[in-house]
Amino acid sequence: MTAAGPPGLLVDGAREVVTMAGGLRRGSTQGQAAVLSAADADLAVACWEGHVVLAGGREEVTRRLAADGLDPADPSRFGHLDARGGTVTPGLIDPHTHLVFAGSREREIDLRRRGAGYLEILAAGGGILSTVAATRAASLDDLVTGGRRWLREMLGHGATTVEAKSGYGLERDAELRQLEAIGRLDAEGPVELVPTFLGAHAVAPEFRGRPDATDTYVRDVIEVQLPAVAAQGIARFCDVFCEEGVFNTDQSRRVLEAGTRLGLVPRLHADELRPSGGAELAAELGAAAADHLGVPSPAGVEALARAAERGNPVVATLLPATSLFLKGEEYGPARELIDRGVPLALGTDFNPGTSPTPNLQLMLSLAVLRMGLTAAEALAGVTINAAHALRLGDSHGAIEPGRQADLVVWDVPTHTQIPYWLGANLVCAVVKRGRVVWGGAPD
Ligand code: NIG
Ligand code: FE
């Protein structure tokens, strides 16, 4: 963790504060970012002991702190961060990554250029399975070191909370080792990690070629891996790659129900490459999120819309870098999902095979340029809605009194410029639990 400092932090000099106050966004509220703005850049956010106290005009914030006996000018009580006329948002939340792995897969770019499909490369023993071979051979320290490198990049681009999956072990001990690496990185901080077990990412190589290979492997996930993962106590979610040709809906249901019995919340890789019944299954199981949704069926969209209407929303988590990296055109029906009242989140899907980018800012640009979202809709997708996708919707993802003080200070005067400066890193400073953990040191 970061060194102890004063218990308070005052961020001031902001022209805009995107609070995202007001809870989960869906339908017409997806684009309501609850923005405070002040042409004279006098907005402030006060934090105390890791939580937001309030946001507003500097004078009012100072007055209300004084009424509580707190003087923001007292350096023993408050650090200070000057936003220099920029924009403050909640810390970004990446709700879908495969952070911990070994090796790299740049060779597949060329295989795809020559016409090989993603699942074809996997079926031939490459793809995910080549990362599995490298990850099984890596030590815990190797995995921690690799994860730390990419977490620094994520933090530097504004991410303060990151979901991270196993799924490159595909056997008990290697899956446990990946989860342990995730647990260590979380304990190390400052980025907070949310661990997910993804034993059902592909059929392990030693099962392939057997009759009923997939069902036999699913039994291994359920009977061998899941009980050990639950006993280890690190994973919070259970995920499955539910896709035609990988795990079908029956196999996915079995894994996710077994996970639920052990206290792991279900989430899915759903309908990434073909409509495979993943969105329908996510709605049926009350999953926290249905991820990818590059090509859900009309019935899948309908099921997600109904779940949201019933007050049991599954967060549709779209992963545009994967679409860009694999195909360059299929970004999922983002507008339709929003129009049907489904809450939308965005993630990097950071992984060595389909999305080697740790940069959530880029997802905002792709969402605006390729998926038809407004800047505010996209920002909701990497803050409050991403928090809900991780079941952290009451404590993370917004600048509201009592919430965890995770903030980003951006070097632009308004949030609408964040997706606009394509490919630039606009982050000046990142605050995690009320402490400056990247950039602009407090004076
Ligand atoms: O989300 N589609 C399945 N899993 C990852 C890719 C994993 C890999 O290719 O290594 C994804 O795209
Ligand atoms: Fe993924």
Coordinates of C-alpha atoms and ligand atoms in Angstrom, one line a residue:
M1 CA 0.0 0.0 0.0
T2 CA 1.0 3.7 -0.3
A3 CA 2.7 5.5 2.6
A4 CA 0.4 6.9 5.2
G5 CA -0.3 10.6 4.9
P6 CA -2.9 13.0 6.3
P7 CA -6.4 11.4 6.5
G8 CA -8.0 13.9 4.2
L9 CA -7.4 14.9 0.6
L10 CA -8.8 18.0 -1.1
V11 CA -8.9 18.0 -4.9
D12 CA -9.7 21.5 -6.2
G13 CA -9.4 23.7 -9.3
A14 CA -11.6 21.4 -11.4
R15 CA -13.7 22.8 -14.2
E16 CA -15.9 19.7 -14.3
V17 CA -16.6 16.9 -11.9
V18 CA -18.4 14.0 -13.4
T19 CA -20.0 12.5 -10.3
M20 CA -22.1 9.6 -11.8
A21 CA -24.2 10.0 -8.7
G22 CA -27.6 8.3 -8.8
G23 CA -26.9 4.6 -9.2
L24 CA -27.0 2.2 -12.1
R25 CA -27.5 3.7 -15.5
R26 CA -29.8 2.1 -18.1
G27 CA -32.0 3.3 -20.9
S28 CA -32.4 7.0 -20.9
T29 CA -30.2 7.4 -17.8
Q30 CA -27.2 5.7 -19.4
G31 CA -26.1 9.1 -20.7
Q32 CA -26.8 11.1 -17.5
A33 CA -23.4 11.6 -15.9
A34 CA -24.5 14.0 -13.2
V35 CA -21.8 16.6 -14.1
L36 CA -20.9 19.6 -12.0
S37 CA -19.3 22.4 -14.0
A38 CA -17.8 25.8 -13.2
A39 CA -16.3 28.0 -15.9
D40 CA -13.9 29.5 -13.2
A41 CA -12.6 26.1 -12.3
D42 CA -13.4 26.3 -8.6
L43 CA -14.9 22.8 -8.1
A44 CA -13.5 20.7 -5.3
V45 CA -13.9 17.1 -4.1
A46 CA -13.2 16.4 -0.4
C47 CA -12.1 13.0 0.8
W48 CA -11.7 11.8 4.3
E49 CA -10.2 8.5 5.4
G50 CA -10.5 6.9 2.0
H51 CA -14.1 8.0 1.3
V52 CA -15.7 10.9 -0.5
V53 CA -17.1 13.5 1.8
L54 CA -18.6 15.9 -0.8
A55 CA -18.1 17.5 -4.2
G56 CA -19.1 21.0 -5.2
G57 CA -17.9 24.6 -5.3
R58 CA -14.7 25.1 -3.4
E59 CA -16.2 27.7 -1.0
E60 CA -19.2 25.5 -0.1
V61 CA -17.0 22.4 0.3
T62 CA -14.6 24.4 2.6
R63 CA -17.6 25.7 4.6
R64 CA -19.1 22.3 5.1
L65 CA -15.8 20.8 6.1
A66 CA -15.3 23.6 8.7
A67 CA -18.8 22.9 10.1
D68 CA -17.5 19.4 10.8
G69 CA -14.4 20.9 12.5
L70 CA -12.1 20.1 9.5
D71 CA -9.9 22.7 8.0
P72 CA -8.7 21.7 4.5
A73 CA -5.8 24.2 4.8
D74 CA -4.4 22.2 7.7
P75 CA -1.6 20.1 6.1
S76 CA -1.6 17.6 9.0
R77 CA -5.2 16.8 8.1
F78 CA -5.5 17.3 4.3
G79 CA -3.3 16.6 1.4
H80 CA -4.0 18.8 -1.7
L81 CA -4.2 18.0 -5.3
D82 CA -4.7 20.8 -7.9
A83 CA -6.8 19.7 -10.9
R84 CA -5.5 22.7 -12.8
G85 CA -8.7 23.5 -14.6
G86 CA -9.2 19.8 -15.7
T87 CA -12.0 17.3 -15.3
V88 CA -12.4 14.9 -12.3
T89 CA -14.2 11.6 -12.8
P90 CA -14.7 8.5 -10.6
G91 CA -11.7 6.1 -10.9
L92 CA -12.2 3.9 -13.9
I93 CA -13.3 0.3 -13.4
D94 CA -12.3 -2.4 -15.9
P95 CA -14.9 -5.1 -15.4
H96 CA -13.3 -7.8 -17.7
T97 CA -9.6 -8.6 -18.0
H98 CA -7.4 -11.7 -18.2
L99 CA -4.6 -9.9 -16.4
V100 CA -2.4 -12.8 -15.3
F101 CA -0.7 -14.9 -18.0
A102 CA 2.7 -15.7 -19.5
G103 CA 4.0 -15.3 -23.0
S104 CA 2.5 -13.4 -26.0
R105 CA 0.7 -14.3 -29.2
E106 CA 1.7 -11.7 -31.9
R107 CA 2.2 -14.7 -34.2
E108 CA -1.6 -15.2 -34.5
I109 CA -2.0 -11.8 -36.1
D110 CA -0.2 -13.2 -39.1
L111 CA -2.1 -16.5 -39.0
R112 CA -5.4 -14.5 -39.1
R113 CA -4.0 -12.3 -41.9
R114 CA -3.6 -15.5 -43.9
G115 CA -7.2 -16.4 -43.2
A116 CA -7.2 -18.6 -40.1
G117 CA -10.1 -18.0 -37.7
Y118 CA -9.8 -17.5 -33.9
L119 CA -11.6 -20.7 -33.0
E120 CA -9.7 -22.6 -35.8
I121 CA -6.4 -21.6 -34.2
L122 CA -7.7 -22.8 -30.8
A123 CA -9.0 -26.1 -32.3
A124 CA -5.5 -26.7 -33.7
G125 CA -4.0 -26.5 -30.2
G126 CA -2.9 -22.8 -30.5
G127 CA -4.7 -19.7 -29.3
I128 CA -5.7 -19.9 -25.6
L129 CA -3.9 -23.3 -25.4
S130 CA -0.5 -21.7 -26.2
T131 CA -1.0 -19.2 -23.4
V132 CA -2.0 -22.2 -21.2
A133 CA 1.3 -23.9 -21.9
A134 CA 3.3 -20.8 -21.1
T135 CA 1.3 -20.0 -18.0
R136 CA 1.5 -23.5 -16.6
A137 CA 5.3 -23.3 -17.0
A138 CA 5.5 -19.9 -15.2
S139 CA 6.1 -19.6 -11.4
L140 CA 3.9 -17.6 -9.1
D141 CA 6.5 -14.9 -9.0
D142 CA 6.6 -14.7 -12.8
L143 CA 2.9 -14.4 -12.9
V144 CA 2.9 -11.6 -10.3
T145 CA 5.7 -9.8 -12.1
G146 CA 3.9 -9.9 -15.4
G147 CA 0.6 -8.9 -13.9
R148 CA 2.2 -6.0 -12.1
R149 CA 3.7 -4.6 -15.3
W150 CA 0.3 -4.4 -17.0
L151 CA -1.5 -3.2 -13.9
R152 CA 0.8 -0.1 -13.8
E153 CA -0.3 0.6 -17.4
M154 CA -3.9 0.2 -16.4
L155 CA -3.5 2.5 -13.4
G156 CA -1.6 5.1 -15.5
H157 CA -4.6 5.2 -17.9
G158 CA -7.0 5.7 -15.1
A159 CA -8.1 2.3 -13.8
T160 CA -8.5 2.0 -10.0
T161 CA -10.4 -1.3 -9.9
V162 CA -9.8 -4.2 -12.3
E163 CA -11.5 -7.6 -12.6
A164 CA -9.0 -10.3 -13.3
K165 CA -9.6 -13.9 -14.4
S166 CA -7.8 -17.2 -14.2
G167 CA -8.4 -19.5 -17.1
Y168 CA -4.9 -20.1 -18.4
G169 CA -4.2 -23.0 -16.1
L170 CA -7.1 -25.4 -17.0
E171 CA -6.1 -27.7 -14.2
R172 CA -6.5 -27.3 -10.4
D173 CA -3.0 -26.2 -9.3
A174 CA -2.3 -23.9 -12.2
E175 CA -5.7 -22.2 -11.8
L176 CA -5.1 -21.8 -8.1
R177 CA -1.7 -20.3 -8.9
Q178 CA -3.2 -17.7 -11.2
L179 CA -5.8 -16.8 -8.6
E180 CA -3.0 -16.5 -6.0
A181 CA -1.1 -14.1 -8.2
I182 CA -4.3 -12.0 -8.5
G183 CA -4.7 -12.1 -4.8
R184 CA -1.1 -11.0 -4.2
L185 CA -1.4 -8.1 -6.7
D186 CA -4.6 -7.0 -5.0
A187 CA -2.9 -7.0 -1.6
E188 CA 0.1 -5.1 -3.0
G189 CA -2.2 -2.3 -4.4
P190 CA -2.9 0.4 -5.2
V191 CA -5.2 -1.0 -7.9
E192 CA -8.0 -3.1 -6.4
L193 CA -8.5 -6.5 -8.1
V194 CA -11.7 -8.5 -8.3
P195 CA -10.8 -12.1 -8.9
T196 CA -12.8 -14.5 -11.2
F197 CA -12.4 -18.2 -11.7
L198 CA -12.5 -19.2 -15.4
G199 CA -11.6 -22.9 -15.4
A200 CA -14.1 -23.3 -18.3
H201 CA -12.1 -21.1 -20.7
A202 CA -11.2 -24.0 -23.1
V203 CA -10.9 -27.8 -22.8
A204 CA -7.6 -28.6 -21.2
P205 CA -5.1 -30.2 -23.7
E206 CA -4.9 -33.5 -21.8
F207 CA -8.6 -34.0 -22.2
R208 CA -8.7 -33.4 -26.0
G209 CA -9.1 -36.3 -28.3
R210 CA -11.0 -38.3 -25.8
P211 CA -14.6 -39.2 -26.4
D212 CA -16.8 -36.7 -24.6
A213 CA -13.8 -34.5 -24.0
T214 CA -15.7 -31.4 -23.2
D215 CA -18.2 -33.1 -20.8
T216 CA -15.3 -34.9 -19.1
Y217 CA -13.4 -31.6 -18.7
V218 CA -16.5 -29.9 -17.4
R219 CA -16.7 -32.6 -14.7
D220 CA -13.1 -31.8 -13.8
V221 CA -14.0 -28.1 -13.5
I222 CA -16.9 -28.9 -11.3
E223 CA -15.6 -31.7 -9.2
V224 CA -11.9 -31.0 -8.9
Q225 CA -11.2 -27.3 -9.7
L226 CA -14.2 -25.5 -8.3
P227 CA -14.1 -27.0 -4.7
A228 CA -10.4 -26.1 -4.5
V229 CA -11.0 -22.6 -5.8
A230 CA -13.8 -22.1 -3.2
A231 CA -11.5 -23.5 -0.4
Q232 CA -8.8 -21.1 -1.5
G233 CA -11.2 -18.2 -1.0
I234 CA -9.8 -15.7 -3.5
A235 CA -12.3 -15.8 -6.4
R236 CA -15.6 -14.0 -6.1
F237 CA -17.0 -14.8 -9.5
C238 CA -17.2 -17.9 -11.8
D239 CA -17.0 -17.3 -15.5
V240 CA -17.4 -19.6 -18.6
F241 CA -16.6 -19.1 -22.3
C242 CA -20.1 -20.0 -23.5
E243 CA -19.7 -20.1 -27.2
E244 CA -20.7 -22.6 -30.0
G245 CA -17.7 -24.9 -30.4
V246 CA -16.3 -24.1 -26.9
F247 CA -18.8 -24.7 -24.0
N248 CA -22.5 -25.0 -24.9
T249 CA -25.2 -23.6 -22.7
D250 CA -25.9 -26.8 -20.9
Q251 CA -22.2 -27.2 -20.0
S252 CA -22.0 -23.5 -19.0
R253 CA -25.1 -23.8 -16.9
R254 CA -23.7 -26.8 -15.0
V255 CA -20.4 -25.0 -14.2
L256 CA -22.1 -21.7 -13.2
E257 CA -24.7 -23.5 -11.0
A258 CA -21.9 -25.4 -9.3
G259 CA -20.0 -22.2 -8.7
T260 CA -23.2 -20.5 -7.3
R261 CA -23.6 -23.4 -4.8
L262 CA -20.0 -22.6 -3.6
G263 CA -20.7 -18.9 -3.3
L264 CA -19.3 -17.7 -6.6
V265 CA -21.4 -15.2 -8.5
P266 CA -21.9 -16.1 -12.2
R267 CA -20.8 -14.1 -15.2
L268 CA -20.2 -15.2 -18.8
H269 CA -18.3 -14.8 -22.0
A270 CA -21.5 -14.7 -24.0
D271 CA -22.1 -14.7 -27.8
E272 CA -18.7 -13.3 -28.6
L273 CA -18.3 -14.7 -32.1
R274 CA -21.7 -16.4 -32.8
P275 CA -25.1 -16.2 -31.2
S276 CA -24.7 -19.1 -28.8
G277 CA -27.5 -18.7 -26.2
G278 CA -25.1 -16.9 -23.8
A279 CA -27.2 -13.8 -23.2
E280 CA -30.3 -16.0 -22.6
L281 CA -28.4 -18.1 -20.1
A282 CA -27.0 -14.9 -18.3
A283 CA -30.6 -13.7 -17.9
E284 CA -31.9 -17.1 -16.7
L285 CA -29.2 -17.4 -14.1
G286 CA -29.3 -13.8 -12.9
A287 CA -25.6 -13.4 -13.8
A288 CA -23.9 -10.2 -12.7
A289 CA -22.8 -9.6 -16.3
A290 CA -23.0 -10.9 -19.8
D291 CA -19.7 -10.0 -21.5
H292 CA -18.7 -9.5 -25.2
L293 CA -22.2 -9.8 -26.8
G294 CA -20.7 -9.2 -30.2
V295 CA -23.5 -11.1 -31.8
P296 CA -26.3 -11.9 -29.4
S297 CA -29.5 -13.4 -30.9
P298 CA -32.7 -11.3 -30.9
A299 CA -34.0 -13.6 -28.2
G300 CA -30.9 -13.0 -26.1
V301 CA -31.4 -9.2 -26.3
E302 CA -35.0 -9.7 -25.4
A303 CA -34.0 -11.8 -22.4
L304 CA -31.6 -9.2 -21.1
A305 CA -34.3 -6.5 -21.6
R306 CA -36.8 -8.5 -19.6
A307 CA -34.4 -9.1 -16.8
A308 CA -33.7 -5.4 -16.5
E309 CA -37.4 -4.6 -16.6
R310 CA -38.0 -7.1 -13.8
G311 CA -35.4 -5.3 -11.7
N312 CA -32.9 -8.1 -12.0
P313 CA -30.5 -6.4 -14.5
V314 CA -27.6 -8.3 -16.0
V315 CA -24.9 -5.7 -17.0
A316 CA -24.1 -6.1 -20.7
T317 CA -20.3 -5.6 -20.8
L318 CA -19.1 -4.8 -24.3
L319 CA -15.4 -5.3 -25.2
P320 CA -14.7 -3.2 -28.3
A321 CA -11.0 -3.8 -28.4
T322 CA -11.6 -7.5 -29.0
S323 CA -13.8 -6.7 -32.0
L324 CA -11.2 -4.3 -33.3
F325 CA -8.4 -6.8 -32.8
L326 CA -10.2 -9.9 -34.2
K327 CA -12.4 -8.6 -36.9
G328 CA -12.5 -4.8 -37.0
E329 CA -16.2 -4.4 -37.5
E330 CA -18.5 -6.2 -35.1
Y331 CA -18.9 -4.1 -31.9
G332 CA -22.2 -5.6 -30.6
P333 CA -25.7 -3.9 -30.6
A334 CA -24.8 -1.3 -28.0
R335 CA -27.4 1.2 -29.0
E336 CA -30.1 -1.4 -29.1
L337 CA -29.2 -2.7 -25.7
I338 CA -29.3 0.8 -24.3
D339 CA -32.6 1.5 -26.0
R340 CA -34.1 -1.7 -24.6
G341 CA -33.1 -0.6 -21.1
V342 CA -30.2 -3.0 -20.6
P343 CA -27.4 -1.4 -18.4
L344 CA -24.2 -1.2 -20.5
A345 CA -20.6 -1.4 -19.3
L346 CA -17.3 -1.4 -21.2
G347 CA -14.1 -3.3 -20.5
T348 CA -10.7 -3.9 -22.1
D349 CA -10.8 -7.7 -22.1
F350 CA -7.0 -7.3 -21.7
N351 CA -5.5 -10.7 -22.7
P352 CA -2.7 -11.9 -25.0
G353 CA -4.9 -13.4 -27.7
T354 CA -7.7 -11.1 -28.6
S355 CA -7.1 -7.8 -26.8
P356 CA -3.6 -6.9 -25.8
T357 CA -4.5 -3.4 -24.6
P358 CA -4.5 -2.3 -21.0
N359 CA -6.0 1.1 -22.0
L360 CA -9.6 1.8 -20.9
Q361 CA -9.5 5.3 -22.4
L362 CA -9.3 3.6 -25.8
M363 CA -12.5 1.8 -25.0
L364 CA -14.2 5.1 -24.5
S365 CA -13.0 6.3 -27.9
L366 CA -14.1 3.1 -29.7
A367 CA -17.5 3.3 -27.9
V368 CA -18.0 6.8 -29.2
L369 CA -16.5 6.4 -32.6
R370 CA -17.7 2.9 -33.5
M371 CA -20.6 2.0 -31.2
G372 CA -22.7 5.2 -31.4
L373 CA -22.4 6.1 -27.7
T374 CA -22.1 9.5 -26.3
A375 CA -19.1 10.4 -24.1
A376 CA -21.4 10.3 -21.0
E377 CA -22.9 7.0 -21.9
A378 CA -19.4 5.5 -22.4
L379 CA -18.1 7.0 -19.1
A380 CA -21.0 5.4 -17.2
G381 CA -19.9 2.1 -18.8
V382 CA -16.4 2.3 -17.1
T383 CA -17.6 3.8 -13.8
I384 CA -20.9 3.2 -12.1
N385 CA -22.1 0.4 -14.5
A386 CA -18.8 -1.4 -14.4
A387 CA -19.0 -1.2 -10.6
H388 CA -22.5 -2.9 -10.8
A389 CA -21.0 -5.6 -13.2
L390 CA -18.6 -6.4 -10.3
R391 CA -21.3 -6.2 -7.6
L392 CA -19.6 -3.1 -6.2
G393 CA -22.4 -0.8 -7.2
D394 CA -23.0 0.5 -3.7
S395 CA -19.4 1.5 -2.9
H396 CA -17.5 2.2 -6.1
G397 CA -18.0 4.0 -9.4
A398 CA -19.3 7.4 -8.4
I399 CA -18.3 10.6 -6.6
E400 CA -20.9 10.5 -3.9
P401 CA -20.7 11.0 -0.1
G402 CA -19.6 7.8 1.6
R403 CA -18.3 6.0 -1.5
Q404 CA -14.7 4.9 -1.8
A405 CA -12.6 7.9 -2.9
D406 CA -11.3 6.6 -6.2
L407 CA -10.8 9.5 -8.7
V408 CA -9.1 10.4 -11.9
V409 CA -8.0 14.0 -12.7
W410 CA -7.9 14.5 -16.5
D411 CA -6.0 17.1 -18.4
V412 CA -9.1 18.3 -20.4
P413 CA -11.6 20.9 -19.4
T414 CA -14.7 18.7 -20.1
H415 CA -15.4 15.0 -20.2
T416 CA -16.6 15.1 -23.8
Q417 CA -12.9 15.5 -24.7
I418 CA -11.9 12.3 -23.0
P419 CA -12.9 10.0 -26.0
Y420 CA -12.0 12.6 -28.5
W421 CA -8.2 12.9 -28.2
L422 CA -7.8 9.4 -29.7
G423 CA -4.9 7.4 -28.3
A424 CA -3.5 10.2 -26.0
N425 CA -3.1 9.5 -22.3
L426 CA -5.1 12.4 -20.7
V427 CA -4.7 11.3 -17.1
C428 CA -2.9 13.7 -14.8
A429 CA -3.4 12.0 -11.5
V430 CA -5.1 9.0 -10.0
V431 CA -6.5 8.8 -6.5
K432 CA -7.2 5.4 -4.8
R433 CA -8.9 5.3 -1.4
G434 CA -8.3 9.0 -0.9
R435 CA -4.6 8.9 -1.7
V436 CA -2.7 10.1 -4.8
V437 CA -1.2 6.9 -6.3
W438 CA -0.2 8.1 -9.8
G439 CA 0.9 11.4 -11.2
G440 CA 0.4 14.9 -9.6
A441 CA 1.9 14.5 -6.2
P442 CA 0.0 16.5 -3.5
D443 CA 1.6 19.8 -2.5
Ligands
NIG1 O1 -12.4 -12.8 -23.9 N1 -12.9 -15.5 -25.7 C1 -12.4 -16.0 -24.8 N2 -11.4 -15.5 -24.0 C2 -10.7 -14.3 -24.3 C3 -9.6 -14.6 -25.2 C4 -8.5 -15.4 -24.6 C5 -7.4 -15.7 -25.4 O2 -7.5 -15.7 -26.7 O3 -6.3 -15.9 -24.8 C6 -11.6 -13.2 -24.7 O4 -11.6 -12.8 -25.9
FE2 FE -12.5 -12.3 -22.0

